[in-house]
C-alpha positions as a printed Julia matrix, in Angstrom:
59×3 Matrix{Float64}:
  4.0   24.59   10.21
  6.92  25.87   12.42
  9.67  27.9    10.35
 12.14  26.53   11.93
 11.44  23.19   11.26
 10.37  23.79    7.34
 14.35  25.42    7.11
 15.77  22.36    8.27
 13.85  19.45    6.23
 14.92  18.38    2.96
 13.81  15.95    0.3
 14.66  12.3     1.24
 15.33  11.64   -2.09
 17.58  14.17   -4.0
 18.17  16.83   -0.42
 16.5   19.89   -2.18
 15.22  22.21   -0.53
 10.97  22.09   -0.13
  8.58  24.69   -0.42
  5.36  24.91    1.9
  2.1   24.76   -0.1
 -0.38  25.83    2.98
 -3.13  25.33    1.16
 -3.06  22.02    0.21
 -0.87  20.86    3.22
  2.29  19.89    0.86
  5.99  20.26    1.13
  6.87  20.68   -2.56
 10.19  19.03   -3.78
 10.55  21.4    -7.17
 13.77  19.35   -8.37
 12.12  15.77   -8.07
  8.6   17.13   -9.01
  7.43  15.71   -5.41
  4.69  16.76   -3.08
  4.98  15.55    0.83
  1.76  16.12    2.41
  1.71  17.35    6.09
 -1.1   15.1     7.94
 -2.2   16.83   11.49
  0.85  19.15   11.45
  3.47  16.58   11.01
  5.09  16.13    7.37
  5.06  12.76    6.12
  8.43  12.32    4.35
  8.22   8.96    2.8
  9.08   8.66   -0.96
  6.67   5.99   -1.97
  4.2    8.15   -0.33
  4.78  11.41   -1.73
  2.62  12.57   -4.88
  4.19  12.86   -8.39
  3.02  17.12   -9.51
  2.46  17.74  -12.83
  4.57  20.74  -14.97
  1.77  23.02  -14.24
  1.98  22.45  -10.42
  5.88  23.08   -9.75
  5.43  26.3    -7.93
C-alpha cells in the first residue's frame, strides 16, 4: 500500500489514525477496535464492513 496514501486515511468512524497490518491486508482502527481490509490494493472503508478485533488483536 502507498505511504502516502496510508498517512492521509483515517477511520470513518471516530478519525483515528490506522495502522497497516500487511499480513492480513487490514487497516487497523486501535481506538474503535476496527479492522478495514484492503481488497486488490484498494482499502475498503465502510463501517458496516469493517471487522470488530478482539483485545488480543489491537496491535
Amino acid at each position: 500500500m502507498d505511504k502516502r496514501l496510508l498517512e492521509i486515511l483515517v477511520c470513518p468512524l471516530c478519525k483515528s489514525p490506522l495502522h497497516l497490518d500487511a499480513e492480513k491486508h487490514e487497516l487497523i482502527c486501535r481506538a474503535d477496535r476496527l479492522a478495514y481490509t484492503i481488497r486488490d490494493d484498494v482499502p475498503v472503508m465502510l463501517v458496516d464492513e469493517a471487522r470488530k478485533l478482539n483485545a488480543d488483536e489491537v496491535l
